[in-house]
Coordinates of C-alpha atoms (C1' of nucleotides) in Angstrom, one line a residue:
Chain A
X726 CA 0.0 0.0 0.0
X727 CA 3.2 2.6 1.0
X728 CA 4.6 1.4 -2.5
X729 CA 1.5 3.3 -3.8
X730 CA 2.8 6.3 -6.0
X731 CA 0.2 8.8 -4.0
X732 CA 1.6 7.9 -0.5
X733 CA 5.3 8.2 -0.8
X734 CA 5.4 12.1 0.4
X735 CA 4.4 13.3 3.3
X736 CA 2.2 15.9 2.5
X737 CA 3.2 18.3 5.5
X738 CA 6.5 18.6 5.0
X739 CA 7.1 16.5 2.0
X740 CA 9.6 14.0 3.1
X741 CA 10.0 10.6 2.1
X742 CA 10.3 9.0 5.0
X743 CA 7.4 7.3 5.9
X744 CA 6.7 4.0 7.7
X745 CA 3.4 2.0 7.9
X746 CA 2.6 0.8 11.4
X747 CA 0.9 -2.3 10.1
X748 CA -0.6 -3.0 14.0
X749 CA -2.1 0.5 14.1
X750 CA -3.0 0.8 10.4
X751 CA -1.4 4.3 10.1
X752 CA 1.1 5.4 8.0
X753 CA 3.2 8.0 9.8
X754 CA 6.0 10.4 8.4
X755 CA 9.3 9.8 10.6
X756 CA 10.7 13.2 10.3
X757 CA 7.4 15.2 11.2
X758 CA 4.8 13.0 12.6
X759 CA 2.0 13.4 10.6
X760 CA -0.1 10.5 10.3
X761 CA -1.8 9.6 7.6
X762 CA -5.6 9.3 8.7
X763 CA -7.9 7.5 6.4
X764 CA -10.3 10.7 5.5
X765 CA -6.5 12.2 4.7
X766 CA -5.8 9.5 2.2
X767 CA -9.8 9.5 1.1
X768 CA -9.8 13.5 0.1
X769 CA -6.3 12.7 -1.9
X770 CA -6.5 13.7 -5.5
X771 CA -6.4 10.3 -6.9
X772 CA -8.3 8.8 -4.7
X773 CA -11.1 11.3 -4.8
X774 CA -11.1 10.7 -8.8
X775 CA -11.5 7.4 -8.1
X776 CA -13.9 7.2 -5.5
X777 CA -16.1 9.9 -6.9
X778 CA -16.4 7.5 -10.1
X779 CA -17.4 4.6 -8.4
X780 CA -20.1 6.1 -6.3
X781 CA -21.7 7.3 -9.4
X782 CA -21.6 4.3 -11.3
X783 CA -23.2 3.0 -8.1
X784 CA -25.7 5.4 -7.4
X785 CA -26.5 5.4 -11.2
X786 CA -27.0 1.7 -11.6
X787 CA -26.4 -0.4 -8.5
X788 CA -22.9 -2.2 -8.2
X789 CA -22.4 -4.0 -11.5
X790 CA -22.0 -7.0 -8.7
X791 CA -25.4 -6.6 -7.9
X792 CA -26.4 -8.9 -11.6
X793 CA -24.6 -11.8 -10.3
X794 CA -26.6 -11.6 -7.0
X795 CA -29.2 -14.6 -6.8
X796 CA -33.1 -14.2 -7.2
X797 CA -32.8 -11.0 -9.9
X798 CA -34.2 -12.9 -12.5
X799 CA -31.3 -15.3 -13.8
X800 CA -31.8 -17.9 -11.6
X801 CA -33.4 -20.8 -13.8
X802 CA -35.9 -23.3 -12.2
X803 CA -36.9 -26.8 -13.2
X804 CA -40.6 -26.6 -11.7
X805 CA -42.1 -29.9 -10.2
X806 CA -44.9 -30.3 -12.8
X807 CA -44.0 -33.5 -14.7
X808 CA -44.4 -31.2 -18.1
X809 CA -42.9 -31.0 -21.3
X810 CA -42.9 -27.1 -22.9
X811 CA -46.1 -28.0 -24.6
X812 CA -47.5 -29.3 -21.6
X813 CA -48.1 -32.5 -21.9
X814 CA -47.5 -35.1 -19.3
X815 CA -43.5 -36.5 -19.5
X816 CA -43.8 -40.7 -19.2
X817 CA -43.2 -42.1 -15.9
X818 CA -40.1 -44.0 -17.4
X819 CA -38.4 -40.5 -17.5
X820 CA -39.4 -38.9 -14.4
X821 CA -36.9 -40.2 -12.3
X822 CA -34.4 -38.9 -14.6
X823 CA -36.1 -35.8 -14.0
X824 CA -36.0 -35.8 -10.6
X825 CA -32.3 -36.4 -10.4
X826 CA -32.0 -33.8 -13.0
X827 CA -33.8 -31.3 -10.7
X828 CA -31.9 -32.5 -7.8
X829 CA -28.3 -31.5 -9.1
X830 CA -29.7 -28.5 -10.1
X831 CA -30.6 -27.1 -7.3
X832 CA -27.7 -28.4 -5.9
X833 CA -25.6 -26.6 -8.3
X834 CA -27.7 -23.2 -7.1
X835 CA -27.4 -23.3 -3.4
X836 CA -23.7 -23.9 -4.3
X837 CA -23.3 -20.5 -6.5
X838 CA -25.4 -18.8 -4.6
X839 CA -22.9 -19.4 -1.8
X840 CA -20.2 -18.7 -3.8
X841 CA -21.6 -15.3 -5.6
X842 CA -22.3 -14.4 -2.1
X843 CA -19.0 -15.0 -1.0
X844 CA -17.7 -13.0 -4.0
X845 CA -19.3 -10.1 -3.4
X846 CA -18.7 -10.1 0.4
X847 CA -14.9 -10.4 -0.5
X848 CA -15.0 -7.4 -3.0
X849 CA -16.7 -5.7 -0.4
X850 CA -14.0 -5.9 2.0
X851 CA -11.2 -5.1 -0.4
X852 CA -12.9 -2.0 -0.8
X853 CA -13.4 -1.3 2.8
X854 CA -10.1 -2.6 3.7
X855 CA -8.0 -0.2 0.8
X856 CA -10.4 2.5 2.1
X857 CA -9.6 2.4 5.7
X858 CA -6.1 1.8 5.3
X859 CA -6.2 -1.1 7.2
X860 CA -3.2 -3.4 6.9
X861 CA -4.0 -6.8 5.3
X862 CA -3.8 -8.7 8.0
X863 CA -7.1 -7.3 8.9
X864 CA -8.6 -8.0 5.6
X865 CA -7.3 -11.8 5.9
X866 CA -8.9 -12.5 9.7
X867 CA -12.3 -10.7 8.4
X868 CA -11.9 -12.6 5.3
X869 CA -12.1 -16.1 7.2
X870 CA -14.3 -15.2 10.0
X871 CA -16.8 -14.0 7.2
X872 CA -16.4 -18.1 5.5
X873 CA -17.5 -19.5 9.1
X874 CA -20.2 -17.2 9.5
X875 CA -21.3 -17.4 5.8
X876 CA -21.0 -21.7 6.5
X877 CA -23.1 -20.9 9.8
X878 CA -26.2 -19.6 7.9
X879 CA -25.6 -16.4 9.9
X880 CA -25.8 -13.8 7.0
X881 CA -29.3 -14.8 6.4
X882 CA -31.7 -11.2 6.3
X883 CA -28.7 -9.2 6.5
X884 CA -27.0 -6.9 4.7
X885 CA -23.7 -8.0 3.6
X886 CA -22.1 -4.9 3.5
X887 CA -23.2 -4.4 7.6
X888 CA -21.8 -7.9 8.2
X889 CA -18.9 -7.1 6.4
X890 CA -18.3 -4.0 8.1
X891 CA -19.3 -5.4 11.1
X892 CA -16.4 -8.4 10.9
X893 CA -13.9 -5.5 10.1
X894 CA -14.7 -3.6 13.2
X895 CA -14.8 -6.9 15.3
X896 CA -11.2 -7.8 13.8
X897 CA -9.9 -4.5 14.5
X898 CA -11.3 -4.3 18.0
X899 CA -9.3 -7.6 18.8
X900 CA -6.1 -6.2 16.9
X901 CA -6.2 -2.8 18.7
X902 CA -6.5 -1.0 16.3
X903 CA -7.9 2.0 16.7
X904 CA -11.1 2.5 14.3
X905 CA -14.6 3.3 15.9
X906 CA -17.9 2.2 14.7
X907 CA -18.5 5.8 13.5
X908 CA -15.0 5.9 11.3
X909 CA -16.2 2.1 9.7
X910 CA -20.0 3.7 9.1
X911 CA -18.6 6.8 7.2
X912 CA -16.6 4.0 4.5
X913 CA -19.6 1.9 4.3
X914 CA -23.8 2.6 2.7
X915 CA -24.8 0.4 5.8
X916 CA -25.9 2.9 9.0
X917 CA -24.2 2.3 12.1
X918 CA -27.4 0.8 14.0
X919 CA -27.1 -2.3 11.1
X920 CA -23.8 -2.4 11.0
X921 CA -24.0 -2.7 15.3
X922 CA -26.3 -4.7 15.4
X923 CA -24.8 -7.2 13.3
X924 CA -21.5 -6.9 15.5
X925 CA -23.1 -7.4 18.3
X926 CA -25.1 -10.6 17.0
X927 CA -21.7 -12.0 14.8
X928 CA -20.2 -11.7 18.5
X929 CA -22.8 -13.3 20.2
X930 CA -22.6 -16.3 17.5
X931 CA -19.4 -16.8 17.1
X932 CA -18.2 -16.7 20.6
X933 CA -15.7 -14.0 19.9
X934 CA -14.2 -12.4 22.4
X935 CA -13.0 -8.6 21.8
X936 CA -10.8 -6.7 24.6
X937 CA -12.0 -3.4 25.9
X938 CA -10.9 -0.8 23.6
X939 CA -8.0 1.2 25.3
X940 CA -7.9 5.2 25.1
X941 CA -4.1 5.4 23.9
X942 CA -4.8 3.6 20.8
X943 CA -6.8 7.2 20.0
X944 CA -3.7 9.1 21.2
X945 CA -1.4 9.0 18.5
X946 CA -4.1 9.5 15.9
X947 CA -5.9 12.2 17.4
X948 CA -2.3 14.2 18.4
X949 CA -1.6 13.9 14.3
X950 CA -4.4 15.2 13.4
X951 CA -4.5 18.4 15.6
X952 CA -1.3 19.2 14.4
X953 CA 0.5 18.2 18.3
X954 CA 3.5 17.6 18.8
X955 CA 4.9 14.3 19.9
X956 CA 5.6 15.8 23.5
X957 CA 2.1 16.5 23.9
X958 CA 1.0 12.7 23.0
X959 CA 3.3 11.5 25.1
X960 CA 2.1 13.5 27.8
X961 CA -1.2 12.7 27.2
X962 CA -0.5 8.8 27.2
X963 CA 0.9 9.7 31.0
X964 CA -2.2 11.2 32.3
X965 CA -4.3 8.4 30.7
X966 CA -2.0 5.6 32.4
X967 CA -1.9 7.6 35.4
X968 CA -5.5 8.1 35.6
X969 CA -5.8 3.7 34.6
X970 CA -4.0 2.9 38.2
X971 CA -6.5 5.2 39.7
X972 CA -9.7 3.2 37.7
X973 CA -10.9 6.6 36.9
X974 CA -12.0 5.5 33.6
X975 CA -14.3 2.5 34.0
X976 CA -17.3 2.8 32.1
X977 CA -16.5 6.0 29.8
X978 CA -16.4 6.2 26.0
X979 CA -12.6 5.8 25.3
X980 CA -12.6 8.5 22.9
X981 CA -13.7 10.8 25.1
X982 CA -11.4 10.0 27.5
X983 CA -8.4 10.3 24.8
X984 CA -9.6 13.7 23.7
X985 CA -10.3 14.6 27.5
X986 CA -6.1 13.5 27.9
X987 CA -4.9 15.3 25.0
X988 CA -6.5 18.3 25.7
X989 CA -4.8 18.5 29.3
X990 CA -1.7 18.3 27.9
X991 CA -1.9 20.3 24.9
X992 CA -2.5 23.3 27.3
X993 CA -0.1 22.3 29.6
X994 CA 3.0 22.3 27.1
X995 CA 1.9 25.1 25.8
X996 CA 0.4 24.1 22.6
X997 CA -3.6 24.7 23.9
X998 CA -6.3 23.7 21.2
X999 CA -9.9 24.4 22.0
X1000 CA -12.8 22.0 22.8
X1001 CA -14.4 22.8 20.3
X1002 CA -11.0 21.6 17.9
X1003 CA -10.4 18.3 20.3
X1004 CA -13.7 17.1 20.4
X1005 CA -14.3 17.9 16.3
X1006 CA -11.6 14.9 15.9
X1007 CA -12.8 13.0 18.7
X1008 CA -16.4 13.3 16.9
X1009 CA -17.3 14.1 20.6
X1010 CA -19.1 17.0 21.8
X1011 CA -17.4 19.4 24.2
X1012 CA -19.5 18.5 27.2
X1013 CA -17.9 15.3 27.5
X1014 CA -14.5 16.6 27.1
X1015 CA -15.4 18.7 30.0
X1016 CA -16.5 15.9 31.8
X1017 CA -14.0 13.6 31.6
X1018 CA -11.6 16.8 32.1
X1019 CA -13.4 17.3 35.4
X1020 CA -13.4 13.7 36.5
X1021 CA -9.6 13.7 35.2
X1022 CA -9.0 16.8 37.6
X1023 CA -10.4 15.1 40.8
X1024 CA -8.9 11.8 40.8
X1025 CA -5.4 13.5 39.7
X1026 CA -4.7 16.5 41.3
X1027 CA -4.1 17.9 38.1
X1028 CA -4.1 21.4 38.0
X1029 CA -6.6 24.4 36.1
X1030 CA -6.2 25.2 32.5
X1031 CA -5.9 28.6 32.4
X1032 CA -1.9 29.6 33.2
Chain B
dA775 C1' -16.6 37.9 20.0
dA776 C1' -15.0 33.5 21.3
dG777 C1' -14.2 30.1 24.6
dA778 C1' -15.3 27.7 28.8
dC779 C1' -18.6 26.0 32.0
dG780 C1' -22.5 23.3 33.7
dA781 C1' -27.7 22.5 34.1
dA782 C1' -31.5 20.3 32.0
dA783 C1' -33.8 17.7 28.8
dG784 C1' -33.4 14.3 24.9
dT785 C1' -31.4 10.1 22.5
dG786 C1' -30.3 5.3 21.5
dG787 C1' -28.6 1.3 23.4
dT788 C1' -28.0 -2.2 27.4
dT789 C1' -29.7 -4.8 31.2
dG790 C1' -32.5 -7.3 34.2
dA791 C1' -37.0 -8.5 36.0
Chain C
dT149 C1' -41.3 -7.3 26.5
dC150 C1' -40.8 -3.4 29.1
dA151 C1' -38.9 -0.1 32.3
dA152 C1' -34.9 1.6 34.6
dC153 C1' -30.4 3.1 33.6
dA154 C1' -25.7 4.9 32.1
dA155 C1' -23.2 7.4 28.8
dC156 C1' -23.4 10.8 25.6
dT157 C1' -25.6 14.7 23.0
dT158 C1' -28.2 19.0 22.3
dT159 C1' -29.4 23.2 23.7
dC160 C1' -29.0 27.1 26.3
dG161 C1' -27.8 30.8 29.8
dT162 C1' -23.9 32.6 32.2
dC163 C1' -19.3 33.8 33.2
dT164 C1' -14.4 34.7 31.6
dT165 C1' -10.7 36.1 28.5

DNA sequence: AAGACGAAAGTGGTTGA
DNA sequence: TCAACAACTTTCGTCTT
């Protein structure tokens, strides 16, 4: 994905060299520490061109996928009416035949069916995959939790592109890496009540079990993106550490909390951003930043803002 | 004029009888 | 299945810079 002609400049300060944190799915410039966010790499020239086509050609006509999807009129069927085209009764002596005939072919259906379905689950996940930057690690796990699931009859009345989203979001969970449900939603047609519901019920079914998502997986992402220095992120992971030993955290949103974190620490380095900045990233609102920045005061005699 | 603060009411999802 | 509940949002008035 780095080898990607678009993605070999930073486009802060225009320096080559970049790495790709495959375990965060981030692709951060060593000499200035921008990270490449997703919507960064989405609102890129060439991706833009590209994206922009393939929406219309959606929007205009459906996904040229959708044709090879079953039941849209190109399914054939051998009815069970022992009749010839002219609709006379077929001999008894050939009926059997028929029967077998009938058999394989449905046979033969359920089989493509569960193949086109696979298909177009897979496409679906490239595209969500390339669009979220994810490394392909991610894409391989989702890949093969989506077969069992698929084998498990567990797709049935829903959306694939929610159940695909929803295995992406379930395989980054585990991974740590950090992607909310609202960053998966905005890549995907599917709202992010499906596509949580179906998490939630893919979880149930296939016993998975996802760790807690931690607030410093947010840090490093959200730091970039105000334009932070790497003091202030590391500053930010202290209070958040300091604040875990203290189980101050325990049942809050952990973007809030990393936003909460980063905002401290920005002021207290000198680098202040607003609430209204921190919690635009965050996609918070402000009142929780000033919650979880009061909470954050009390337990850690941290001290006022304004200096 | 813009930012910070917090009260109050509303929202969508979880939980437990 | 429904009501209580926690976390978060929206909205708004007030105070501070």
């Amino acid at each position: 994905m780095i080898e990607d002609e678009n993605l070999r400049v930073c486009p802060k300060c225009g320096s080559k060299n970049l790495i790709w944190k495959q375990d965060e799915g981030e692709i951060v410039c060593q000499d200035c520490g921008y990270v490449f966010s997703s919507e960064i790499i989405d609102t890129g020239p060439e991706w833009r061109a590209f994206d922009a086509e393939q929406k219309e050609r959606r929007a205009r006509g459906g996904s040229p996928l959708s044709i090879l999807k079953p039941n849209k009129g190109l399914v054939t069927e051998i009815d069970q009416y022992n009749k010839d085209a002219r609709g006379s009764k077929i001999p008894v002596k050939y009926q059997q035949e028929l029967q077998r005939t009938r058999k394989w072919h449905r046979r033969a259906n359920i089989a493509n069916a569960f193949e086109k379905n696979l298909a177009t689950a897979l496409e679906e996940l490239d595209r969500l995959v390339s669009n979220l930057n994810l490394p392909r690690s991610v894409a391989e796990e989702a890949a093969h939790k989506y077969r069992i699931a698929a084998k498990k009859q567990l797709i049935r009345g829903r959306l694939i592109e929610s159940v695909v989203a929803a295995i992406v979001y379930l395989v980054c969970r585990q991974a740590n890496i950090p992607k909310t449900l609202d960053d998966i939603a905005k890549a995907t047609r599917s709202s992010k009540k499906d596509i949580g519901r179906a998490y939630r019920f893919i979880k149930r079914a296939l016993s998975e079990k996802v760790p807690l998502s931690d607030p410093l997986n947010y840090i490093s992402r959200y730091a970039s993106q105000l334009n932070l220095s790497e003091k202030v992120a590391e500053e930010a992971k202290k209070i958040i550490l300091e604040a875990k030993e203290k189980g101050v955290l325990s049942g809050r949103g952990p973007t809030g909390i990393a936003a909460a974190a980063l905002y401290i620490a920005a002021a207290r380095l000198g680098e202040k951003k607003t609430q209204k900045e921190v919690a635009e990233i965050a996609g918070i609102t402000e009142v929780t930043i000033r919650n979880r920045y009061r909470e954050l005061k009390e337990q850690l005699n941290i001290e006022d803002i304004s200096d």
